[in-house]
PDB file of C-alpha atoms and ligand atoms in Angstrom:
ATOM      1  CA  MET A1418     107.144 106.705  88.250  1.00 48.00           C
ATOM      2  CA  ASP A1419     109.091 104.899  90.967  1.00 49.00           C
ATOM      3  CA  LEU A1420     111.338 102.460  89.613  1.00 46.00           C
ATOM      4  CA  SER A1421     113.400 101.854  92.652  1.00 47.00           C
ATOM      5  CA  HIS A1422     111.880  98.546  93.439  1.00 48.00           C
ATOM      6  CA  LEU A1423     113.822  97.359  90.384  1.00 45.00           C
ATOM      7  CA  ASP A1424     116.946  97.799  92.472  1.00 48.00           C
ATOM      8  CA  LYS A1425     115.870  95.236  94.827  1.00 65.00           C
ATOM      9  CA  LYS A1426     118.724  93.307  96.490  1.00 79.00           C
ATOM     10  CA  TYR A1427     119.480  89.706  96.862  1.00 87.00           C
ATOM     11  CA  PHE A1428     121.517  89.829  99.937  1.00 92.00           C
ATOM     12  CA  ILE A1429     120.878  92.632 102.365  1.00 89.00           C
ATOM     13  CA  ASP A1430     123.822  91.719 104.742  1.00 92.00           C
ATOM     14  CA  ALA A1431     125.642  88.878 106.261  1.00 94.00           C
ATOM     15  CA  HIS A1432     122.309  87.517 108.011  1.00 94.00           C
ATOM     16  CA  ILE A1433     119.474  88.743 105.928  1.00 93.00           C
ATOM     17  CA  TYR A1434     118.146  88.348 102.247  1.00 92.00           C
ATOM     18  CA  ASN A1435     115.298  88.334 100.030  1.00 88.00           C
ATOM     19  CA  CYS A1436     114.527  84.475  99.487  1.00 89.00           C
ATOM     20  CA  PRO A1437     113.968  83.801  95.645  1.00 84.00           C
ATOM     21  CA  PHE A1438     111.967  80.676  96.296  1.00 87.00           C
ATOM     22  CA  CYS A1439     109.391  81.577  99.047  1.00 87.00           C
ATOM     23  CA  LYS A1440     109.756  85.318  97.953  1.00 80.00           C
ATOM     24  CA  ARG A1441     109.714  86.471 101.491  1.00 85.00           C
ATOM     25  CA  ASN A1442     111.701  89.657 102.223  1.00 84.00           C
ATOM     26  CA  ASN A1443     114.167  90.139 104.965  1.00 88.00           C
ATOM     27  CA  VAL A1444     114.534  86.644 106.113  1.00 93.00           C
ATOM     28  CA  SER A1445     117.498  85.007 107.678  1.00 96.00           C
ATOM     29  CA  TYR A1446     119.623  82.790 105.731  1.00 97.00           C
ATOM     30  CA  ALA A1447     122.498  80.415 106.654  1.00 97.00           C
ATOM     31  CA  LEU A1448     125.589  79.861 104.575  1.00 96.00           C
ATOM     32  CA  ILE A1449     125.648  76.009 104.896  1.00 96.00           C
ATOM     33  CA  ASP A1450     128.638  75.129 102.429  1.00 95.00           C
ATOM     34  CA  THR A1451     131.302  76.629 100.321  1.00 95.00           C
ATOM     35  CA  PHE A1452     133.846  75.388  97.424  1.00 94.00           C
ATOM     36  CA  SER A1453     136.431  76.849  95.550  1.00 95.00           C
ATOM     37  CA  PHE A1454     138.116  75.808  92.106  1.00 93.00           C
ATOM     38  CA  HIS A1455     140.488  77.202  89.519  1.00 93.00           C
ATOM     39  CA  TRP A1456     138.563  79.258  87.119  1.00 87.00           C
ATOM     40  CA  GLY A1457     141.767  79.841  85.135  1.00 87.00           C
ATOM     41  CA  GLU A1458     145.500  79.484  85.470  1.00 90.00           C
ATOM     42  CA  ASN A1459     145.894  82.285  88.100  1.00 90.00           C
ATOM     43  CA  LYS A1460     141.965  82.899  89.096  1.00 89.00           C
ATOM     44  CA  THR A1461     140.162  81.155  91.806  1.00 92.00           C
ATOM     45  CA  CYS A1462     136.428  80.988  92.001  1.00 92.00           C
ATOM     46  CA  TYR A1463     134.692  80.787  95.365  1.00 95.00           C
ATOM     47  CA  GLY A1464     131.266  79.068  95.718  1.00 95.00           C
ATOM     48  CA  TYR A1465     128.666  79.566  98.470  1.00 97.00           C
ATOM     49  CA  ILE A1466     125.495  77.478  99.156  1.00 97.00           C
ATOM     50  CA  VAL A1467     122.970  79.609 101.064  1.00 97.00           C
ATOM     51  CA  ARG A1468     119.842  78.117 102.721  1.00 97.00           C
ATOM     52  CA  CYS A1469     116.659  80.075 103.452  1.00 96.00           C
ATOM     53  CA  ASP A1470     115.779  80.033 107.180  1.00 96.00           C
ATOM     54  CA  SER A1471     112.127  80.400 106.607  1.00 94.00           C
ATOM     55  CA  ASN A1472     109.781  77.934 107.949  1.00 91.00           C
ATOM     56  CA  GLY A1473     108.572  75.463 105.390  1.00 93.00           C
ATOM     57  CA  CYS A1474     111.247  76.890 102.823  1.00 94.00           C
ATOM     58  CA  GLU A1475     114.627  76.018 103.735  1.00 96.00           C
ATOM     59  CA  LYS A1476     115.666  75.941  99.971  1.00 96.00           C
ATOM     60  CA  THR A1477     119.165  76.373  98.810  1.00 96.00           C
ATOM     61  CA  SER A1478     120.704  78.644  96.140  1.00 95.00           C
ATOM     62  CA  MET A1479     124.253  78.854  94.691  1.00 93.00           C
ATOM     63  CA  HIS A1480     126.448  81.978  94.335  1.00 92.00           C
ATOM     64  CA  LEU A1481     129.763  82.427  92.830  1.00 90.00           C
ATOM     65  CA  SER A1482     132.355  84.994  93.281  1.00 90.00           C
ATOM     66  CA  PHE A1483     136.023  85.721  92.503  1.00 89.00           C
ATOM     67  CA  GLN A1484     136.655  86.791  96.101  1.00 92.00           C
ATOM     68  CA  GLU A1485     136.611  85.099  99.349  1.00 95.00           C
ATOM     69  CA  LEU A1486     133.569  86.666 101.024  1.00 96.00           C
ATOM     70  CA  ARG A1487     133.844  84.947 104.558  1.00 95.00           C
ATOM     71  CA  VAL A1488     135.086  86.407 107.721  1.00 89.00           C
ATOM     72  CA  TYR A1489     138.673  85.146 108.345  1.00 87.00           C
ATOM     73  CA  SER A1490     140.282  84.965 111.614  1.00 84.00           C
ATOM     74  CA  ARG A1491     143.878  83.727 112.357  1.00 87.00           C
ATOM     75  CA  HIS A1492     142.733  81.391 115.049  1.00 87.00           C
ATOM     76  CA  SER A1493     139.494  79.795 113.703  1.00 84.00           C
ATOM     77  CA  GLY A1494     140.104  80.191 109.857  1.00 86.00           C
ATOM     78  CA  HIS A1495     137.125  81.089 107.793  1.00 87.00           C
ATOM     79  CA  SER A1496     133.733  81.387 109.476  1.00 87.00           C
ATOM     80  CA  ASN A1497     130.468  80.253 108.170  1.00 89.00           C
ATOM     81  CA  ARG A1498     129.164  83.579 107.295  1.00 92.00           C
ATOM     82  CA  PHE A1499     129.859  86.600 104.807  1.00 96.00           C
ATOM     83  CA  MET A1500     131.903  89.576 106.103  1.00 94.00           C
ATOM     84  CA  ASP A1501     130.156  92.498 107.640  1.00 92.00           C
ATOM     85  CA  GLY A1502     129.657  95.719 105.656  1.00 90.00           C
ATOM     86  CA  LEU A1503     130.225  93.954 102.407  1.00 91.00           C
ATOM     87  CA  ASP A1504     127.969  94.688  99.320  1.00 88.00           C
ATOM     88  CA  ILE A1505     127.397  90.889  98.719  1.00 91.00           C
ATOM     89  CA  ASP A1506     125.424  91.423  95.530  1.00 85.00           C
ATOM     90  CA  ALA A1507     128.092  93.235  93.794  1.00 81.00           C
ATOM     91  CA  ALA A1508     130.620  90.784  94.770  1.00 87.00           C
ATOM     92  CA  LEU A1509     128.784  87.942  93.205  1.00 85.00           C
ATOM     93  CA  PHE A1510     128.737  87.392  89.310  1.00 79.00           C
ATOM     94  CA  PHE A1511     126.512  84.485  89.210  1.00 80.00           C
ATOM     95  CA  SER A1512     123.554  83.131  91.264  1.00 83.00           C
ATOM     96  CA  GLN A1513     121.291  80.404  90.838  1.00 82.00           C
ATOM     97  CA  PRO A1514     118.362  81.322  91.023  1.00 83.00           C
ATOM     98  CA  THR A1515     119.408  84.323  89.216  1.00 71.00           C
ATOM     99  CA  SER A1516     117.704  87.105  91.453  1.00 64.00           C
ATOM    100  CA  TYR A1517     115.120  88.023  94.055  1.00 47.00           C
ATOM    101  CA  PHE A1518     112.811  88.758  91.251  1.00 56.00           C
ATOM    102  CA  VAL A1519     112.582  85.187  89.854  1.00 61.00           C
ATOM    103  CA  LEU A1520     110.384  85.158  86.952  1.00 77.00           C
ATOM    104  CA  ASP A1521     106.957  83.781  87.591  1.00 79.00           C
ATOM    105  CA  ASN A1522     105.997  80.733  85.541  1.00 80.00           C
ATOM    106  CA  ARG A1523     102.696  82.486  84.129  1.00 87.00           C
ATOM    107  CA  ILE A1524     105.253  84.417  81.948  1.00 90.00           C
ATOM    108  CA  PRO A1525     105.971  82.425  78.613  1.00 92.00           C
ATOM    109  CA  GLU A1526     108.675  79.985  79.032  1.00 89.00           C
ATOM    110  CA  LYS A1527     110.615  80.968  75.975  1.00 91.00           C
ATOM    111  CA  VAL A1528     110.706  84.528  77.067  1.00 93.00           C
ATOM    112  CA  ARG A1529     111.781  83.552  80.771  1.00 89.00           C
ATOM    113  CA  GLU A1530     114.574  81.355  79.455  1.00 87.00           C
ATOM    114  CA  LEU A1531     115.995  84.290  77.339  1.00 91.00           C
ATOM    115  CA  ILE A1532     115.889  86.810  80.263  1.00 91.00           C
ATOM    116  CA  TYR A1533     117.719  84.355  82.457  1.00 86.00           C
ATOM    117  CA  GLU A1534     120.332  83.884  79.679  1.00 88.00           C
ATOM    118  CA  ALA A1535     120.674  87.699  79.307  1.00 89.00           C
ATOM    119  CA  GLU A1536     120.997  88.061  83.124  1.00 84.00           C
ATOM    120  CA  ASN A1537     123.682  85.462  83.520  1.00 82.00           C
ATOM    121  CA  SER A1538     125.627  86.633  80.646  1.00 86.00           C
ATOM    122  CA  ARG A1539     125.547  90.177  81.981  1.00 85.00           C
ATOM    123  CA  LYS A1540     126.713  88.861  85.295  1.00 79.00           C
ATOM    124  CA  SER A1541     129.498  87.075  83.669  1.00 80.00           C
ATOM    125  CA  ASN A1542     130.306  90.284  81.722  1.00 82.00           C
ATOM    126  CA  TYR A1543     129.267  88.682  78.299  1.00 85.00           C
ATOM    127  CA  LEU A1544     127.656  91.795  77.084  1.00 85.00           C
ATOM    128  CA  VAL A1545     127.150  91.268  73.465  1.00 85.00           C
ATOM    129  CA  GLY A1546     125.590  87.996  74.397  1.00 87.00           C
ATOM    130  CA  ALA A1547     123.486  89.545  76.981  1.00 88.00           C
ATOM    131  CA  SER A1548     122.264  92.264  74.717  1.00 86.00           C
ATOM    132  CA  ALA A1549     121.307  89.771  72.184  1.00 87.00           C
ATOM    133  CA  CYS A1550     119.296  87.695  74.556  1.00 90.00           C
ATOM    134  CA  LEU A1551     117.537  90.639  75.909  1.00 90.00           C
ATOM    135  CA  ARG A1552     116.558  91.893  72.500  1.00 88.00           C
ATOM    136  CA  LYS A1553     115.494  88.346  71.442  1.00 91.00           C
ATOM    137  CA  ALA A1554     113.353  88.058  74.765  1.00 92.00           C
ATOM    138  CA  ILE A1555     111.425  91.251  73.676  1.00 92.00           C
ATOM    139  CA  TYR A1556     110.830  90.041  70.124  1.00 92.00           C
ATOM    140  CA  GLU A1557     109.495  86.672  71.612  1.00 94.00           C
ATOM    141  CA  MET A1558     107.235  88.541  73.836  1.00 94.00           C
ATOM    142  CA  LEU A1559     105.817  90.493  71.116  1.00 94.00           C
ATOM    143  CA  GLU A1560     105.484  87.535  68.763  1.00 94.00           C
ATOM    144  CA  HIS A1561     103.920  85.444  71.535  1.00 95.00           C
ATOM    145  CA  GLU A1562     101.131  88.472  71.738  1.00 96.00           C
ATOM    146  CA  LYS A1563     101.024  88.640  68.060  1.00 95.00           C
ATOM    147  CA  SER A1564     101.844  92.468  68.360  1.00 94.00           C
ATOM    148  CA  ILE A1565     104.533  92.654  65.764  1.00 92.00           C
ATOM    149  CA  VAL A1566     103.849  95.314  63.469  1.00 93.00           C
ATOM    150  CA  LYS A1567     105.852  95.241  60.254  1.00 92.00           C
ATOM    151  CA  ASN A1568     107.239  98.120  58.326  1.00 88.00           C
ATOM    152  CA  PRO A1569     105.704  97.912  55.020  1.00 90.00           C
ATOM    153  CA  LYS A1570     108.732  99.423  53.370  1.00 90.00           C
ATOM    154  CA  THR A1571     111.324  97.483  54.845  1.00 87.00           C
ATOM    155  CA  GLY A1572     109.368  94.138  55.765  1.00 87.00           C
ATOM    156  CA  TYR A1573     110.997  94.123  59.038  1.00 86.00           C
ATOM    157  CA  ALA A1574     109.151  94.477  62.442  1.00 86.00           C
ATOM    158  CA  ASP A1575     108.955  98.121  63.451  1.00 88.00           C
ATOM    159  CA  TYR A1576     110.012  98.022  67.132  1.00 88.00           C
ATOM    160  CA  GLN A1577     108.340 101.122  68.416  1.00 89.00           C
ATOM    161  CA  ALA A1578     104.953 100.314  66.499  1.00 91.00           C
ATOM    162  CA  SER A1579     105.046  96.859  67.854  1.00 93.00           C
ATOM    163  CA  ILE A1580     105.500  98.080  71.471  1.00 93.00           C
ATOM    164  CA  LYS A1581     102.744 100.539  71.044  1.00 93.00           C
ATOM    165  CA  SER A1582     100.479  97.783  69.776  1.00 94.00           C
ATOM    166  CA  LEU A1583     101.417  95.776  72.914  1.00 94.00           C
ATOM    167  CA  LYS A1584     100.554  98.889  75.126  1.00 94.00           C
ATOM    168  CA  GLU A1585      97.157  99.221  73.559  1.00 95.00           C
ATOM    169  CA  LYS A1586      96.408  95.505  74.193  1.00 95.00           C
ATOM    170  CA  PHE A1587      97.462  95.576  77.796  1.00 94.00           C
ATOM    171  CA  THR A1588      95.599  98.525  79.157  1.00 92.00           C
ATOM    172  CA  ASN A1589      95.994  97.429  82.898  1.00 88.00           C
ATOM    173  CA  VAL A1590      99.644  97.882  82.562  1.00 89.00           C
ATOM    174  CA  ALA A1591     101.346 100.998  83.671  1.00 87.00           C
ATOM    175  CA  SER A1592     101.944 102.836  80.214  1.00 88.00           C
ATOM    176  CA  GLU A1593     105.243 104.141  81.456  1.00 87.00           C
ATOM    177  CA  LEU A1594     106.676 100.755  81.177  1.00 88.00           C
ATOM    178  CA  PHE A1595     106.015 100.379  77.754  1.00 91.00           C
ATOM    179  CA  ASP A1596     107.066 103.873  77.058  1.00 88.00           C
ATOM    180  CA  ALA A1597     110.396 103.310  78.563  1.00 86.00           C
ATOM    181  CA  LEU A1598     110.664  99.963  76.676  1.00 87.00           C
ATOM    182  CA  GLY A1599     109.662 101.873  73.455  1.00 86.00           C
ATOM    183  CA  HIS A1600     112.164 104.532  73.984  1.00 80.00           C
ATOM    184  CA  THR A1601     115.148 102.285  74.234  1.00 75.00           C
ATOM    185  CA  GLN A1602     116.599 103.794  71.082  1.00 64.00           C
ATOM    186  CA  GLU A1603     119.181 100.918  70.481  1.00 65.00           C
ATOM    187  CA  MET A1604     116.287  98.205  70.306  1.00 65.00           C
ATOM    188  CA  ALA A1605     114.568 100.348  67.453  1.00 57.00           C
ATOM    189  CA  SER A1606     117.612 100.544  65.565  1.00 55.00           C
ATOM    190  CA  ASP A1607     117.621  98.759  62.237  1.00 50.00           C
ATOM    191  CA  ASN A1608     120.795  97.078  63.269  1.00 46.00           C
ATOM    192  CA  VAL A1609     118.740  94.801  65.430  1.00 47.00           C
ATOM    193  CA  HIS A1610     117.654  92.890  62.109  1.00 48.00           C
ATOM    194  CA  GLU A1611     121.242  92.529  60.819  1.00 46.00           C
ATOM    195  CA  GLY A1612     122.906  90.735  63.640  1.00 49.00           C
ATOM    196  CA  SER A1613     125.445  93.284  63.908  1.00 50.00           C
ATOM    197  CA  TRP A1614     124.403  94.443  67.434  1.00 53.00           C
ATOM    198  CA  GLU A1615     126.326  96.508  69.582  1.00 60.00           C
ATOM    199  CA  ALA A1616     126.599  95.530  73.292  1.00 66.00           C
ATOM    200  CA  TRP A1617     125.244  97.616  75.833  1.00 72.00           C
ATOM    201  CA  ASP A1618     127.256  98.668  78.896  1.00 77.00           C
ATOM    202  CA  SER A1619     126.464  96.670  82.131  1.00 78.00           C
ATOM    203  CA  PRO A1620     124.623  99.324  84.146  1.00 80.00           C
ATOM    204  CA  LYS A1621     122.330 100.087  81.131  1.00 81.00           C
ATOM    205  CA  LEU A1622     121.998  96.516  80.372  1.00 84.00           C
ATOM    206  CA  ARG A1623     120.866  95.829  83.900  1.00 83.00           C
ATOM    207  CA  PHE A1624     118.414  98.483  83.908  1.00 83.00           C
ATOM    208  CA  ILE A1625     116.743  97.359  80.859  1.00 86.00           C
ATOM    209  CA  ILE A1626     116.745  93.765  81.959  1.00 88.00           C
ATOM    210  CA  GLU A1627     114.810  94.831  85.035  1.00 84.00           C
ATOM    211  CA  LEU A1628     112.641  97.034  83.248  1.00 87.00           C
ATOM    212  CA  THR A1629     111.652  94.034  80.906  1.00 91.00           C
ATOM    213  CA  LYS A1630     111.022  91.825  83.925  1.00 88.00           C
ATOM    214  CA  ALA A1631     108.764  94.576  85.667  1.00 85.00           C
ATOM    215  CA  THR A1632     106.788  94.723  82.335  1.00 91.00           C
ATOM    216  CA  LEU A1633     106.489  91.052  82.041  1.00 92.00           C
ATOM    217  CA  HIS A1634     105.304  90.948  85.715  1.00 87.00           C
ATOM    218  CA  GLU A1635     102.705  93.425  85.141  1.00 89.00           C
ATOM    219  CA  MET A1636     101.555  91.918  82.030  1.00 93.00           C
ATOM    220  CA  TYR A1637     101.127  88.126  83.126  1.00 92.00           C
ATOM    221  CA  VAL A1638     101.414  88.010  86.804  1.00 86.00           C
ATOM    222  CA  VAL A1639      99.510  91.025  88.274  1.00 85.00           C
ATOM    223  CA  PRO A1640      96.398  90.362  86.425  1.00 89.00           C
ATOM    224  CA  GLU A1641      96.155  86.649  87.615  1.00 87.00           C
ATOM    225  CA  GLU A1642      96.871  87.516  90.991  1.00 82.00           C
ATOM    226  CA  ARG A1643      94.141  90.073  90.964  1.00 85.00           C
ATOM    227  CA  LYS A1644      91.860  87.391  89.543  1.00 87.00           C
ATOM    228  CA  GLU A1645      92.744  85.191  92.484  1.00 84.00           C
ATOM    229  CA  ARG A1646      92.030  87.973  95.233  1.00 83.00           C
ATOM    230  CA  LEU A1647      88.709  88.901  93.531  1.00 86.00           C
ATOM    231  CA  GLY A1648      87.812  85.126  93.578  1.00 85.00           C
ATOM    232  CA  LEU A1649      88.649  84.919  97.282  1.00 82.00           C
ATOM    233  CA  LEU A1650      86.615  88.095  97.955  1.00 83.00           C
ATOM    234  CA  GLY A1651      83.700  86.677  96.137  1.00 84.00           C
ATOM    235  CA  GLN A1652      83.773  83.616  98.430  1.00 83.00           C
ATOM    236  CA  MET A1653      84.113  85.699 101.571  1.00 81.00           C
ATOM    237  CA  LYS A1654      81.170  87.723 100.366  1.00 82.00           C
ATOM    238  CA  SER A1655      78.860  85.003  99.848  1.00 82.00           C
ATOM    239  CA  ALA A1656      80.057  83.442 103.181  1.00 81.00           C
ATOM    240  CA  PHE A1657      79.327  86.617 104.857  1.00 78.00           C
ATOM    241  CA  SER A1658      75.823  87.167 103.236  1.00 80.00           C
ATOM    242  CA  ASN A1659      74.859  83.700 104.278  1.00 76.00           C
ATOM    243  CA  SER A1660      75.732  84.350 107.810  1.00 72.00           C
ATOM    244  CA  LYS A1661      73.891  87.628 107.715  1.00 66.00           C
ATOM    245  CA  ASN A1662      70.808  85.948 106.370  1.00 67.00           C
ATOM    246  CA  GLN A1663      70.867  83.462 109.146  1.00 65.00           C
ATOM    247  CA  THR A1664      71.243  86.346 111.756  1.00 60.00           C
ATOM    248  CA  GLU A1665      68.312  88.092 110.252  1.00 60.00           C
ATOM    249  CA  ASN A1666      66.291  85.012 110.373  1.00 60.00           C
ATOM    250  CA  ILE A1667      67.046  84.564 114.111  1.00 58.00           C
ATOM    251  CA  GLU A1668      66.058  88.274 114.822  1.00 57.00           C
ATOM    252  CA  GLU A1669      62.802  87.828 112.829  1.00 55.00           C
ATOM    253  CA  LYS A1670      61.798  84.820 114.894  1.00 55.00           C
ATOM    254  CA  GLU A1671      62.506  86.853 118.159  1.00 54.00           C
ATOM    255  CA  ASP A1672      60.446  89.506 116.818  1.00 54.00           C
ATOM    256  CA  VAL A1673      57.374  86.980 116.532  1.00 50.00           C
ATOM    257  CA  LYS A1674      57.902  85.865 120.267  1.00 48.00           C
TER     258      LYS A1674
HETATM  259 ZN1   ZN B1390     112.827  80.919 101.428  1.00 82.36          ZN
END
């Protein structure tokens, strides 16, 4: 299964990005404001306010970095755009909204909040917090779907059995997603219940966060969008058959003549 879409970027380059609000891809944006402040004694944080140029969107997002990312020239100082050839996403440690793949509000709110928290913690390099939030988000999702299967011996939730029961419930979701979640060994560990959690490293954490988001999207957003599309198709179909009946009536009348 192709999971490359999980690596979707926020900023493509100094002019083009994927808007988290209107969800249009490859649209132009403007860097409309910047600020900086002392994060600590010897550390400066740079803030960037970016506005979507899409017609009717024009929403603004905020991005933080420990680097000055704008073009600098000796004559005119800092320009109002990011440097060319820079991996902007990699240079940012915090964005609000968090990423292109903003979680749809059809996903249960508690789960969404925990995913945001996991994502922000990961970006700020708080890996223990991020790992804990992500585990909590997955358990929250299992609980929301009443899919927690308890191990009769320990009385604790059996992670793999719970994910399996979720997989059986959501048959429309690609089973690879649940399998990948189920095989995240650290999740299944008994330590999960003890609070003595080990933090995952950042790339692994990022992958599991994106995997969880993709699964949530398939569970809660795709089926609703499909329903909407089918509803629309039904309306078009009935409009079409009405107009067809009218044409047939006209043809019949013409035959009579
Ligand atoms: Zn937009």
